[in-house]
Amino acid sequence: MEIKFNSAQSCRLTIERQKDGSLRLQEYDERGQRTYTEDSDGNWTRWEYDERGNPTYMEYKDGNWLKWKYNERGQCTYKEDSNGGWVKLEYNERGQEIYSEDSDGDWTRWEYNDAGNETYYEDSDGYRWGTPRNSEQTKNDMEQEM
């Protein structure tokens, strides 16, 4: 029996029997992250990672794929798929998400007080709560008032 790795980064191979009796092959890199998986029907998925171990690319047998980009803190700042969909994410200096926008034109914006509590939220559907700019009232405070 010859075992051949599908990825140059692979260093461990497992073959698992599934509940239905089929087999699933999985390959892992030196960090223990899955780099390739294939089932008994020949369906496969392949992953790539950056130096921090964040997934940067995932590809399926049918040609569909996903891509991710990260900032210097390792937070995802951009997601894209093979169907033209994307999501852009922005964070404040504390690492809290402050803006999200997607390829459908939907967006969400958050604000936080100095303690790091969410104080304002609004989205492209017109939903809003809190008071923008330096409100000390948090979401939990507002929920308790209801």
Coordinates of C-alpha atoms in Angstrom, one line a residue:
M1 CA 0.0 0.0 0.0
E2 CA 1.4 3.4 -1.0
I3 CA 0.4 6.5 1.0
K4 CA 0.9 9.7 -0.7
F5 CA 0.4 13.2 0.9
N6 CA -1.7 15.7 -1.0
S7 CA 0.0 18.7 0.5
A8 CA 3.8 19.4 0.8
Q9 CA 3.1 20.8 4.3
S10 CA 1.5 17.6 5.6
C11 CA 3.3 15.6 8.2
R12 CA 0.6 13.4 9.7
L13 CA -2.0 11.3 8.0
T14 CA -5.1 9.7 9.6
I15 CA -7.7 7.4 8.1
E16 CA -11.0 7.3 10.1
R17 CA -14.0 5.0 9.7
Q18 CA -17.2 7.1 9.8
K19 CA -20.5 5.9 11.5
D20 CA -21.8 4.9 8.1
G21 CA -18.8 2.7 7.5
S22 CA -17.1 5.0 5.0
L23 CA -13.5 6.1 5.3
R24 CA -12.2 9.7 5.7
L25 CA -8.6 10.6 5.1
Q26 CA -7.1 13.6 6.9
E27 CA -3.7 15.2 6.6
Y28 CA -2.3 17.6 9.2
D29 CA 0.7 20.0 9.2
E30 CA 3.4 20.3 11.8
R31 CA 1.1 22.5 14.0
G32 CA -1.6 19.9 14.0
Q33 CA -3.8 21.9 11.6
R34 CA -5.8 20.0 9.0
T35 CA -4.5 20.6 5.5
Y36 CA -6.5 18.1 3.5
T37 CA -9.5 15.8 4.0
E38 CA -11.1 13.4 1.6
D39 CA -14.1 11.1 2.0
S40 CA -14.8 7.7 0.4
D41 CA -16.8 9.4 -2.4
G42 CA -13.7 11.4 -3.5
N43 CA -14.9 14.8 -2.1
W44 CA -12.0 16.8 -0.7
T45 CA -11.2 20.0 1.0
R46 CA -7.8 21.7 1.2
W47 CA -6.6 24.4 3.7
E48 CA -3.7 26.8 3.8
Y49 CA -2.7 28.9 6.9
D50 CA -0.6 32.0 7.6
E51 CA 2.5 32.0 9.9
R52 CA 0.2 32.6 12.9
G53 CA -2.0 29.5 12.1
N54 CA -5.0 31.5 10.8
P55 CA -6.7 29.9 7.8
T56 CA -6.1 31.9 4.7
Y57 CA -7.5 29.6 2.0
M58 CA -9.9 26.7 1.8
E59 CA -10.8 25.0 -1.5
Y60 CA -13.4 22.3 -2.2
K61 CA -13.4 19.6 -4.9
D62 CA -16.1 21.4 -6.8
G63 CA -13.9 24.5 -7.3
N64 CA -15.5 26.7 -4.7
W65 CA -13.1 28.4 -2.3
L66 CA -12.9 30.8 0.7
K67 CA -10.1 33.3 1.5
W68 CA -9.3 35.2 4.6
K69 CA -7.0 38.2 5.4
Y70 CA -5.9 39.3 8.8
N71 CA -4.4 42.4 10.5
E72 CA -1.2 42.5 12.5
R73 CA -3.2 41.4 15.6
G74 CA -4.4 38.3 13.8
Q75 CA -8.0 39.5 13.5
C76 CA -9.9 38.7 10.4
T77 CA -10.3 41.8 8.3
Y78 CA -11.6 40.4 5.0
K79 CA -13.4 37.2 3.9
E80 CA -14.1 36.3 0.3
D81 CA -15.7 33.4 -1.4
S82 CA -15.6 32.0 -5.0
N83 CA -19.2 33.2 -5.6
G84 CA -18.2 36.9 -5.3
G85 CA -19.3 37.4 -1.7
W86 CA -17.1 39.3 0.7
V87 CA -17.1 40.7 4.2
K88 CA -14.9 43.6 5.4
L89 CA -14.2 43.9 9.2
E90 CA -12.6 46.8 11.1
Y91 CA -11.5 46.9 14.8
N92 CA -10.7 49.5 17.4
E93 CA -7.4 49.7 19.3
R94 CA -8.8 47.3 21.9
G95 CA -9.5 44.7 19.2
Q96 CA -13.3 45.2 19.3
E97 CA -15.2 45.0 16.1
I98 CA -16.4 48.5 15.1
Y99 CA -17.5 48.1 11.5
S100 CA -18.6 45.3 9.2
E101 CA -19.7 45.5 5.6
D102 CA -20.6 42.8 3.0
S103 CA -20.9 42.4 -0.7
D104 CA -24.7 42.7 -0.4
G105 CA -24.4 46.3 0.9
D106 CA -25.3 45.4 4.5
W107 CA -23.2 47.1 7.2
T108 CA -23.1 47.3 11.0
R109 CA -21.3 49.8 13.2
W110 CA -20.5 49.6 16.9
E111 CA -19.2 52.1 19.5
Y112 CA -17.8 51.3 23.0
N113 CA -17.1 53.4 26.1
D114 CA -13.8 53.7 27.8
A115 CA -14.5 50.5 29.9
G116 CA -14.9 48.6 26.6
N117 CA -18.7 48.2 26.9
E118 CA -20.8 48.4 23.8
T119 CA -22.7 51.7 23.9
Y120 CA -24.1 52.1 20.4
Y121 CA -25.1 49.9 17.5
E122 CA -26.6 50.6 14.1
D123 CA -27.0 48.6 10.9
S124 CA -28.0 49.1 7.3
D125 CA -31.5 47.8 8.0
G126 CA -32.1 50.9 10.2
Y127 CA -31.9 49.2 13.6
R128 CA -30.2 51.3 16.3
W129 CA -29.9 51.3 20.0
G130 CA -27.9 53.3 22.5
T131 CA -26.5 56.8 22.1
P132 CA -23.7 57.4 19.6
R133 CA -20.4 59.0 20.7
N134 CA -19.3 58.4 24.3
S135 CA -22.5 57.2 25.9
E136 CA -21.9 55.5 29.3
Q137 CA -25.1 53.5 29.0
T138 CA -24.4 49.9 28.0
K139 CA -26.5 47.3 26.3
N140 CA -26.9 45.4 29.6
D141 CA -28.1 48.6 31.3
M142 CA -30.7 49.2 28.6
E143 CA -32.0 45.6 28.8
Q144 CA -32.4 45.9 32.6
E145 CA -34.5 49.0 32.1
M146 CA -36.9 47.1 29.9

